[in-house]
Structures are given as structure tokens and as C-alpha cells.
Coordinates of C-alpha atoms in Angstrom, one line a residue:
X30 CA -0.1 0.0 -0.1
X31 CA 2.9 2.4 0.5
X32 CA 4.3 2.1 -2.8
X33 CA 0.8 2.8 -4.3
X34 CA 0.4 6.0 -2.2
X35 CA 3.8 7.3 -3.5
X36 CA 2.5 6.8 -6.9
X37 CA 5.0 4.3 -7.9
X38 CA 4.1 1.1 -9.6
X39 CA 4.6 -2.4 -8.0
X40 CA 7.6 -4.2 -8.5
X41 CA 7.6 -7.1 -10.8
X42 CA 9.7 -10.1 -10.7
X43 CA 11.9 -10.6 -13.9
X44 CA 11.9 -14.3 -15.0
X45 CA 15.1 -15.4 -16.4
X46 CA 15.0 -17.4 -19.3
X47 CA 16.9 -20.8 -19.1
X48 CA 20.3 -20.8 -20.7
X49 CA 20.2 -21.9 -24.4
X50 CA 22.4 -24.9 -25.0
X51 CA 25.0 -24.0 -27.5
X52 CA 25.6 -26.6 -30.2
X53 CA 28.9 -28.5 -29.6
X54 CA 31.7 -27.3 -31.6
X55 CA 32.5 -29.1 -34.9
X56 CA 35.4 -31.2 -34.2
X57 CA 37.2 -31.7 -37.5
X58 CA 38.8 -34.9 -36.3
X59 CA 35.6 -36.4 -35.2
X60 CA 34.0 -35.4 -38.3
X61 CA 36.8 -37.1 -40.3
X62 CA 36.5 -40.3 -38.2
X63 CA 32.8 -40.4 -38.8
X64 CA 33.2 -40.0 -42.6
X65 CA 35.9 -42.5 -42.7
X66 CA 33.6 -45.1 -40.8
X67 CA 30.8 -44.5 -43.1
X68 CA 33.0 -45.1 -46.1
X69 CA 34.3 -48.2 -44.4
X70 CA 31.1 -49.7 -44.1
X71 CA 29.9 -49.1 -47.6
X72 CA 29.0 -52.2 -49.5
X73 CA 31.8 -51.9 -52.1
X74 CA 34.6 -51.3 -49.6
X75 CA 35.8 -54.9 -49.8
X76 CA 35.4 -55.1 -53.5
X77 CA 37.8 -51.9 -53.9
X78 CA 40.2 -53.1 -51.2
X79 CA 40.6 -56.4 -52.9
X80 CA 40.9 -55.0 -56.5
X81 CA 43.1 -51.9 -55.7
X82 CA 45.3 -53.6 -53.0
X83 CA 46.1 -56.7 -55.2
X84 CA 46.9 -54.4 -58.2
X85 CA 49.1 -52.1 -56.3
X86 CA 50.9 -55.0 -55.0
X87 CA 51.5 -56.5 -58.4
X88 CA 52.6 -53.2 -60.0
X89 CA 54.9 -52.5 -57.1
X90 CA 56.3 -56.0 -57.2
X91 CA 57.0 -55.8 -60.9
X92 CA 59.0 -52.5 -60.2
X93 CA 61.0 -54.3 -57.5
X94 CA 61.5 -57.4 -59.6
X95 CA 63.1 -55.3 -62.3
X96 CA 65.3 -53.6 -59.7
X97 CA 66.2 -56.5 -57.9
X98 CA 67.1 -59.0 -60.7
X99 CA 69.2 -56.8 -63.0
X100 CA 72.4 -57.9 -61.3
X101 CA 71.5 -61.6 -61.2
X102 CA 70.6 -61.5 -64.9
X103 CA 73.8 -59.8 -65.9
X104 CA 75.9 -62.4 -63.8
X105 CA 74.1 -65.1 -65.8
X106 CA 75.0 -63.4 -69.0
X107 CA 71.5 -62.5 -69.7
X108 CA 69.8 -59.1 -70.6
X109 CA 69.1 -57.0 -67.5
X110 CA 65.5 -57.1 -68.1
X111 CA 65.2 -60.8 -68.6
X112 CA 63.4 -61.6 -65.3
X113 CA 61.2 -58.6 -65.6
X114 CA 59.9 -59.6 -68.9
X115 CA 59.1 -63.1 -67.8
X116 CA 57.4 -61.7 -64.8
X117 CA 55.7 -59.0 -66.8
X118 CA 54.4 -61.9 -69.1
X119 CA 53.2 -63.8 -66.1
X120 CA 51.5 -60.8 -64.7
X121 CA 49.6 -60.3 -68.0
X122 CA 48.3 -63.8 -68.2
X123 CA 47.5 -63.5 -64.5
X124 CA 45.4 -60.2 -65.0
X125 CA 43.4 -62.3 -67.6
X126 CA 42.9 -65.1 -65.1
X127 CA 41.9 -62.5 -62.6
X128 CA 39.3 -61.0 -64.8
X129 CA 38.0 -64.5 -65.8
X130 CA 37.6 -65.5 -62.4
X131 CA 36.0 -62.4 -61.3
X132 CA 33.2 -62.7 -63.9
X133 CA 32.7 -66.6 -63.4
X134 CA 29.6 -67.6 -61.5
X135 CA 29.9 -69.6 -58.2
X136 CA 28.6 -72.7 -59.6
X137 CA 31.3 -72.7 -62.2
X138 CA 33.9 -72.2 -59.5
X139 CA 32.4 -75.2 -57.7
X140 CA 32.5 -77.2 -61.0
X141 CA 36.3 -76.6 -61.3
X142 CA 37.1 -77.9 -57.9
X143 CA 37.3 -81.5 -58.6
X144 CA 39.2 -81.3 -62.2
X145 CA 41.5 -78.7 -60.7
X146 CA 42.4 -81.2 -57.7
X147 CA 42.9 -84.2 -60.1
X148 CA 45.0 -82.2 -62.3
X149 CA 47.3 -80.9 -59.6
X150 CA 47.7 -84.4 -58.2
X151 CA 48.6 -85.7 -61.7
X152 CA 51.2 -83.0 -62.1
X153 CA 52.7 -83.5 -58.7
X154 CA 53.3 -87.3 -59.5
X155 CA 54.9 -86.3 -62.7
X156 CA 57.4 -84.2 -60.8
X157 CA 58.7 -87.3 -59.1
X158 CA 59.2 -89.0 -62.4
X159 CA 62.9 -89.0 -63.6
X160 CA 63.4 -87.1 -66.8
X161 CA 60.3 -85.0 -66.3
X162 CA 60.7 -83.4 -62.9
X163 CA 63.4 -80.9 -62.4
X164 CA 65.2 -80.0 -59.2
X165 CA 65.8 -76.2 -58.4
X166 CA 67.8 -75.3 -55.2
X167 CA 67.8 -78.8 -54.0
X168 CA 63.9 -79.2 -54.3
X169 CA 62.3 -81.7 -56.8
X170 CA 59.2 -79.7 -57.7
X171 CA 59.4 -78.3 -61.0
X172 CA 58.5 -79.4 -64.7
X173 CA 60.0 -77.9 -67.6
X174 CA 57.3 -76.7 -70.2
X175 CA 59.8 -75.6 -72.9
X176 CA 62.5 -73.1 -73.2
X177 CA 63.2 -71.1 -70.2
X178 CA 59.7 -71.6 -68.7
X179 CA 59.2 -74.0 -65.8
X180 CA 56.0 -75.0 -63.9
X181 CA 55.7 -75.6 -60.1
X182 CA 52.6 -77.9 -59.8
X183 CA 52.5 -77.6 -56.0
X184 CA 51.4 -73.8 -56.2
X185 CA 48.4 -74.8 -58.2
X186 CA 47.6 -77.4 -55.5
X187 CA 47.1 -74.5 -53.1
X188 CA 44.2 -73.2 -55.3
X189 CA 42.8 -76.8 -55.7
X190 CA 42.8 -77.4 -52.1
X191 CA 40.9 -74.2 -51.4
X192 CA 38.2 -74.8 -54.1
X193 CA 37.7 -78.5 -53.4
X194 CA 37.9 -78.0 -49.6
X195 CA 35.2 -75.2 -49.8
X196 CA 33.0 -77.1 -52.0
X197 CA 33.4 -80.3 -49.9
X198 CA 32.5 -78.5 -46.6
X199 CA 29.7 -76.6 -48.3
X200 CA 27.9 -79.8 -49.5
X201 CA 28.5 -81.4 -46.0
X202 CA 27.0 -78.2 -44.3
X203 CA 23.8 -78.4 -46.6
X204 CA 23.3 -82.0 -45.2
X205 CA 24.0 -80.9 -41.8
X206 CA 26.9 -83.4 -41.4
X207 CA 29.5 -81.0 -40.0
X208 CA 28.3 -81.6 -36.4
X209 CA 29.9 -84.9 -36.6
X210 CA 33.9 -84.9 -36.3
X211 CA 34.3 -87.7 -38.8
X212 CA 32.5 -85.9 -41.6
X213 CA 34.6 -82.7 -40.6
X214 CA 37.9 -84.5 -40.9
X215 CA 37.1 -87.2 -43.8
X216 CA 38.1 -86.8 -46.5
X217 CA 39.4 -83.2 -46.1
X218 CA 42.5 -84.2 -43.9
X219 CA 43.3 -87.4 -45.7
X220 CA 43.4 -85.7 -49.0
X221 CA 45.4 -82.8 -47.6
X222 CA 47.8 -85.2 -46.2
X223 CA 48.2 -86.7 -49.6
X224 CA 49.1 -83.5 -51.2
X225 CA 51.6 -82.8 -48.3
X226 CA 53.2 -86.2 -48.9
X227 CA 53.6 -85.6 -52.7
X228 CA 55.2 -82.0 -52.0
X229 CA 57.5 -83.4 -49.1
X230 CA 58.7 -86.1 -51.7
X231 CA 60.3 -83.1 -53.4
X232 CA 61.7 -81.5 -50.3
X233 CA 59.6 -78.3 -50.5
X234 CA 58.7 -77.8 -46.8
X235 CA 57.8 -74.2 -47.4
X236 CA 55.0 -74.9 -49.6
X237 CA 53.8 -77.7 -47.3
X238 CA 53.4 -75.2 -44.4
X239 CA 51.2 -73.1 -46.5
X240 CA 48.9 -76.0 -47.4
X241 CA 48.9 -76.9 -43.8
X242 CA 47.6 -73.4 -43.0
X243 CA 44.9 -73.6 -45.8
X244 CA 43.8 -76.8 -44.1
X245 CA 43.6 -75.1 -40.6
X246 CA 41.8 -72.0 -42.2
X247 CA 39.3 -74.2 -43.8
X248 CA 38.6 -76.0 -40.4
X249 CA 38.5 -72.8 -38.4
X250 CA 36.0 -71.3 -40.7
X251 CA 34.0 -74.5 -40.6
X252 CA 33.7 -74.1 -36.9
X253 CA 35.7 -77.2 -35.9
X254 CA 35.6 -77.9 -32.2
X255 CA 38.7 -76.7 -30.2
X256 CA 39.8 -80.3 -29.2
X257 CA 39.6 -81.5 -32.9
X258 CA 41.5 -78.3 -34.0
X259 CA 44.2 -78.8 -31.5
X260 CA 44.4 -82.5 -32.2
X261 CA 45.1 -82.0 -36.1
X262 CA 47.5 -79.2 -35.0
X263 CA 49.3 -81.5 -32.8
X264 CA 49.7 -84.2 -35.5
X265 CA 50.9 -81.5 -38.0
X266 CA 53.5 -80.2 -35.4
X267 CA 54.8 -83.6 -34.7
X268 CA 55.3 -84.5 -38.3
X269 CA 56.9 -81.1 -38.9
X270 CA 59.4 -81.7 -35.9
X271 CA 60.3 -84.9 -37.3
X272 CA 61.0 -83.6 -40.8
X273 CA 63.1 -80.8 -39.4
X274 CA 65.2 -83.0 -37.0
X275 CA 66.1 -85.4 -39.9
X276 CA 67.2 -82.7 -42.3
X277 CA 70.5 -80.8 -41.6
X278 CA 69.4 -78.1 -44.0
X279 CA 66.3 -77.4 -42.1
X280 CA 68.1 -77.5 -38.6
X281 CA 70.6 -75.0 -40.0
X282 CA 67.8 -72.6 -40.9
X283 CA 66.3 -73.0 -37.5
X284 CA 69.6 -72.1 -35.8
X285 CA 70.0 -69.0 -37.6
X286 CA 67.0 -67.3 -35.7
X287 CA 68.5 -64.4 -34.1
X288 CA 72.1 -65.4 -35.2
X289 CA 74.7 -62.8 -36.4
X290 CA 77.0 -65.5 -37.8
X291 CA 77.6 -64.5 -41.3
X292 CA 79.3 -67.7 -42.3
X293 CA 76.6 -69.9 -41.3
X294 CA 73.6 -67.6 -41.8
X295 CA 74.7 -65.5 -44.8
X296 CA 71.3 -65.1 -46.4
X297 CA 69.5 -64.2 -43.2
X298 CA 72.2 -61.8 -42.0
X299 CA 72.5 -59.9 -45.2
X300 CA 68.9 -59.5 -45.5
X301 CA 69.0 -57.7 -42.1
X302 CA 71.7 -55.6 -43.5
X303 CA 69.6 -54.6 -46.4
X304 CA 66.7 -53.7 -44.2
X305 CA 68.9 -51.7 -41.7
X306 CA 70.6 -49.6 -44.4
X307 CA 67.5 -48.5 -45.9
X308 CA 66.6 -45.7 -43.2
X309 CA 63.4 -44.0 -43.4
X310 CA 63.0 -43.5 -47.2
X311 CA 65.6 -45.9 -48.4
X312 CA 68.6 -45.4 -50.8
X313 CA 66.7 -44.8 -53.9
X314 CA 65.1 -47.2 -56.4
X315 CA 67.8 -49.2 -58.0
X316 CA 70.4 -48.2 -55.7
X317 CA 70.6 -51.4 -53.4
X318 CA 74.0 -52.6 -52.6
X319 CA 73.1 -56.2 -51.3
X320 CA 71.7 -57.1 -54.6
X321 CA 75.3 -57.0 -56.0
X322 CA 75.8 -60.6 -55.3
X323 CA 75.6 -60.4 -51.5
X324 CA 72.1 -61.3 -50.9
X325 CA 71.0 -64.6 -52.5
X326 CA 67.5 -64.8 -54.0
X327 CA 67.1 -60.9 -54.0
X328 CA 64.4 -60.9 -56.4
X329 CA 62.4 -63.9 -55.1
X330 CA 62.3 -64.9 -51.5
X331 CA 64.2 -61.7 -50.3
X332 CA 62.7 -59.2 -52.4
X333 CA 61.1 -57.5 -49.3
X334 CA 64.8 -56.9 -48.0
X335 CA 65.6 -55.1 -51.2
X336 CA 62.5 -53.2 -51.0
X337 CA 63.5 -52.1 -47.4
X338 CA 66.9 -51.1 -48.7
X339 CA 65.7 -49.1 -51.6
X340 CA 62.4 -47.7 -50.4
X341 CA 63.3 -47.6 -46.8
X342 CA 60.7 -48.1 -43.8
X343 CA 58.1 -46.0 -45.8
X344 CA 58.1 -48.6 -48.8
X345 CA 58.0 -51.8 -46.4
X346 CA 55.3 -50.3 -44.3
X347 CA 53.2 -49.5 -47.5
X348 CA 53.6 -53.1 -48.5
X349 CA 52.4 -54.3 -45.0
X350 CA 49.4 -52.0 -45.3
X351 CA 48.4 -53.3 -48.6
X352 CA 48.6 -56.9 -47.4
X353 CA 46.7 -56.0 -44.2
X354 CA 43.9 -54.4 -46.2
X355 CA 43.7 -57.4 -48.6
X356 CA 43.5 -59.8 -45.3
X357 CA 40.8 -57.6 -44.0
X358 CA 38.8 -57.4 -47.2
X359 CA 38.9 -61.3 -47.5
X360 CA 37.6 -61.7 -43.9
X361 CA 34.9 -59.3 -44.4
X362 CA 33.8 -61.2 -47.6
X363 CA 33.9 -64.4 -45.7
X364 CA 32.0 -63.0 -42.7
X365 CA 29.1 -61.1 -44.5
X366 CA 28.1 -64.0 -47.0
X367 CA 25.5 -66.4 -46.4
X368 CA 26.7 -68.9 -49.1
X369 CA 28.7 -71.6 -47.4
X370 CA 30.9 -72.1 -50.3
X371 CA 31.8 -68.5 -50.6
X372 CA 32.7 -68.4 -46.8
X373 CA 34.8 -71.4 -46.9
X374 CA 36.7 -70.3 -50.2
X375 CA 37.1 -66.8 -49.1
X376 CA 38.5 -67.9 -45.9
X377 CA 40.9 -70.3 -47.4
X378 CA 42.2 -67.8 -50.0
X379 CA 42.6 -65.1 -47.2
X380 CA 44.5 -67.8 -45.0
X381 CA 46.6 -68.8 -48.0
X382 CA 47.8 -65.3 -48.9
X383 CA 48.2 -64.0 -45.3
X384 CA 50.0 -66.9 -44.0
X385 CA 52.4 -67.0 -46.9
X386 CA 53.1 -63.2 -46.6
X387 CA 53.7 -63.5 -43.0
X388 CA 56.1 -66.6 -43.4
X389 CA 58.1 -64.7 -46.1
X390 CA 58.4 -61.3 -44.3
X391 CA 59.1 -62.9 -41.0
X392 CA 62.0 -64.8 -42.5
X393 CA 63.4 -61.6 -44.0
X394 CA 62.9 -59.9 -40.6
X395 CA 64.7 -62.9 -38.8
X396 CA 61.8 -63.7 -36.8
X397 CA 60.9 -67.0 -38.6
X398 CA 63.1 -69.6 -40.2
X399 CA 63.7 -69.2 -43.9
X400 CA 61.0 -71.3 -45.6
X401 CA 61.7 -70.4 -49.3
X402 CA 58.3 -69.3 -50.2
X403 CA 57.8 -66.2 -52.3
X404 CA 55.9 -63.1 -51.2
X405 CA 52.5 -63.3 -52.9
X406 CA 51.8 -61.1 -55.9
X407 CA 55.3 -59.4 -55.2
X408 CA 58.2 -61.9 -55.7
X409 CA 59.3 -63.2 -59.1
X410 CA 57.8 -66.5 -60.1
X411 CA 55.1 -67.1 -62.7
X412 CA 54.1 -70.3 -61.2
X413 CA 53.2 -68.5 -58.0
X414 CA 51.7 -65.5 -59.5
X415 CA 49.2 -67.2 -61.7
X416 CA 47.2 -69.2 -59.1
X417 CA 47.4 -66.3 -56.6
X418 CA 45.8 -63.8 -59.1
X419 CA 43.3 -66.4 -60.0
X420 CA 42.5 -66.7 -56.3
X421 CA 42.3 -62.8 -56.2
X422 CA 39.7 -62.9 -58.8
X423 CA 37.8 -65.5 -56.7
X424 CA 37.7 -62.9 -53.9
X425 CA 36.5 -60.2 -56.2
X426 CA 33.6 -62.3 -57.6
X427 CA 32.5 -63.2 -54.0
X428 CA 32.6 -59.6 -53.1
X429 CA 30.4 -58.7 -56.1
X430 CA 28.0 -61.4 -55.1
X431 CA 26.9 -59.5 -52.1
X432 CA 23.5 -58.3 -52.5
X433 CA 24.4 -54.7 -51.3
X434 CA 27.5 -54.6 -53.5
X435 CA 25.6 -55.9 -56.5
X436 CA 23.0 -53.2 -56.1
X437 CA 25.6 -50.4 -55.6
X438 CA 27.4 -51.6 -58.9
X439 CA 24.2 -51.7 -60.9
X440 CA 23.5 -48.2 -59.9
X441 CA 27.0 -47.3 -61.2
X442 CA 26.4 -48.6 -64.6
X443 CA 27.1 -46.0 -67.5
X444 CA 24.0 -44.2 -68.4
X445 CA 25.1 -42.2 -71.5
X446 CA 26.7 -43.0 -74.8
X447 CA 24.3 -46.2 -75.4
X448 CA 22.4 -46.3 -78.6
X449 CA 18.8 -46.7 -78.2
X450 CA 16.7 -48.7 -80.7
X451 CA 13.1 -47.7 -80.6
X452 CA 13.3 -46.3 -77.1
X453 CA 10.4 -44.2 -75.5
X454 CA 10.3 -40.3 -76.2
X455 CA 12.4 -37.9 -74.5
X456 CA 10.3 -36.8 -71.5
X457 CA 9.9 -40.4 -70.4
X458 CA 13.6 -40.9 -70.5
X459 CA 14.2 -37.9 -68.2
X460 CA 11.8 -39.4 -65.7
X461 CA 13.6 -42.6 -65.7
X462 CA 16.8 -40.8 -65.1
X463 CA 15.3 -39.1 -62.0
X464 CA 14.0 -42.4 -60.7
X465 CA 17.3 -43.8 -61.1
X466 CA 19.0 -40.9 -59.3
X467 CA 16.6 -41.0 -56.4
X468 CA 17.3 -44.8 -55.9
X469 CA 20.9 -44.1 -56.0
X470 CA 20.5 -41.5 -53.3
X471 CA 18.4 -43.8 -51.1
X472 CA 20.9 -46.5 -51.2
X473 CA 23.5 -44.6 -49.2
X474 CA 26.2 -45.4 -51.7
X475 CA 27.9 -42.4 -53.2

């Protein structure tokens, strides 16, 4: 009442508005990670990783084969580009096989399983016949096919085991027989041991290790019980120990692990020398010192060491990254498919390429014994390159078979430049383009 008498208006309380929440600041790192995650989850990621990674490894391998083999060719009184030309020819044929395998339907791949296995076994038997088989570096596992060209049937045995084993396990899964350990092992393990026996008759333990890894990869993808898996692994390890103990050459390779004895471990020590002298960016392409007669097999088994010397740590890490991307893409294809054959075959091919790369690089780094296996798609050797590129074509075909990837590829078909015979009028064509564009936007694939 006093305030009204003084003629002053009554005081009113001022209501404070609640503070408006500010939008969070746009973090560029978070935005980049989000975009990378979305790109990684796209349907065509595995397809592009397999295609791009394998082609990059092959092209870089051609460059390094040319650089690492020049001195060896000149020492043999051959042109400096001799080994490169043979590898380029094999890569060209392999590219045709890759394209063919990537376009073949899955049913045709399954139809090739038994003929390829029978052909590989027949050729491995021919290797042991005197006058037909050839010995290279002490291993009797080559066949001369005329002139300077030779064939190693055991390399094709890897591909045959993948296709045949995947088809066998897929048929047994369709009949629900894989829950019984007998059907899990027979006849997969006996046939694999037969291939291993034919390979070990020629003394090639490196290739035998790769076939054993493929067997374990198939059993792992098929969901073999732990006890069964450990049992097969124990038998294989026991056989491996016996083979190593009975061979002075293999025992010498095993004792070279971590050794600095140049006289006893010449190849292993000079491989470390090559890697150590490369530094961060290497001495330059073609400037390797170890390939001048110091490092044996510089263009085949130890090409990774020459890569480290000429391209440095940056070059070796690039090669490792490409193989890691290839392995991830293969696992992704095997994990996202509903076709059992595709799952087993993709798992077998991924195990094959990954295990062989690990064994080769581990031997060059001095972490594993020297097994005499080439670096897939990278080392010199047409017999190894051809089946490996066909196997890459398998992975590409399987990646294309994914429904989401197939839809994304269909949206990317060329729309212009095609002749239309008796097509609809112009306005209707524009409406078709709009519907196609809207469908492409709704798929989430750019």
C-alpha cells in the first residue's frame, strides 16, 4: 500500500530465461572419423580393397623385380630385363585369369574344384618321375614346359585345395553333417595329407606349411571344435618336428634365428643388413648394394629386403598396409556372406595369402626360419603368380555377389553413350533418369 501511495508502480519479478544450450563445436577429427567409418561400412569397400590392393601390390612387385633382378641377370650373361619380362608376361596372363575368375559364377567355380584337384595331383606325380621333374635349389618340384619356362605344380595345389575343400565342406553343411567330427575330417584331412606327402617327396617344406595353413583355415571357418582343431594341429606339429630333425639343412635354418654368424647364416644376416641400411626413405630405387651378389635370391624370397633397402621404412610399411587391407577385405567377404561355399573359399584364400606373406616377411626380418616361399603377388615367379591372381579374382567375384554390393554396382552402370533402338520419347527418358538418381541417393552409396 505504501508504494501505491507514493505513486510508484508495484515491483515485478523478472523471470530469467533458461540458458540456451550451445551446439557443440564441430570437431574436425571427429568429423573425419565419422566420414571414414561411413566409407568403411559401404557395400563396395571390400570390392575396392581387394581390387585396388592386389593391383598395387602386383605393380609395385614388378618394379621391385626389375630393380632386384638386374644384377642376377647380368651375372648369368642375360639381358638386364630378362626376369622382368618373364614376370610381366606372367602378370599379363594373371590379369586375364583374374578378370575371368571375377566374372565366373559361383557354380562354375565349384564345378572346377574336382578337375583342378585331379590335375594338380597328376602334375605332382609327374614331378617325381625322372626325366620329367626338375630340381631347383635342391627341391624336386618343377616341370620344364619348354625353353626358359618352368612350372611348379604345388603352387596350383594350393588353389585346388581351397576350391575342393570349400565345395566339400559346403555340401556337408547343406546336409548338416559338419556336427560330426568324422565328416569334418574325412576326406578333407586325408586328401590334404596326400598333397603334403607329394610335396615333401620333393623336399619343399615351405609350400607344405602353406597347405597346412589352408587346411587349418578351412577347419576354423567351418567351426571345428577346439579339441579337434588342437588334435590336428598336434599331429601336424609332430610331423613337422620329425621332418626338421631329420634334415641338416632345415636344422641349420632353424639355428639361424637371431644369429649374427655371417658364415653360417649368410642369407639371413645380409637380409637384415639390407633392411638396416634403408633408413626411413631408402637409398633410392635401383641403388641397393646387397643385390650385387651379397644377398641370395634377391628377386624372389628376399625381395622384401631389397624393398626395405631401396624404399626404406616407408616402402616396407606400404607393402604391409596393402597386405593387411587385402586380408581384412577377405575376412569381411567371408563374414558377410550367407553362401557356405563362398565363406569357406574366401576364408581359405585369405588364409593362404596372409600366411604366406607372414612366413616370407617373418623370414626376412629374422623372426621365422627361412622357408623358401615367395611373397604373394610381389616376388618373382610365374608359377606362384598365376594361381594367386586367380584366387584374387575369386575374392573379387565373391565381393560382387554380396546383394548390397551388387545393387551398388548396378547403380554405377554407364547411363550415357548407349544407342537406343526404338526407345521411349524424351520426357519419359528424363523421368527414368530421375527415378534412377533417387534410387541411388536412397541406397546411401555415393
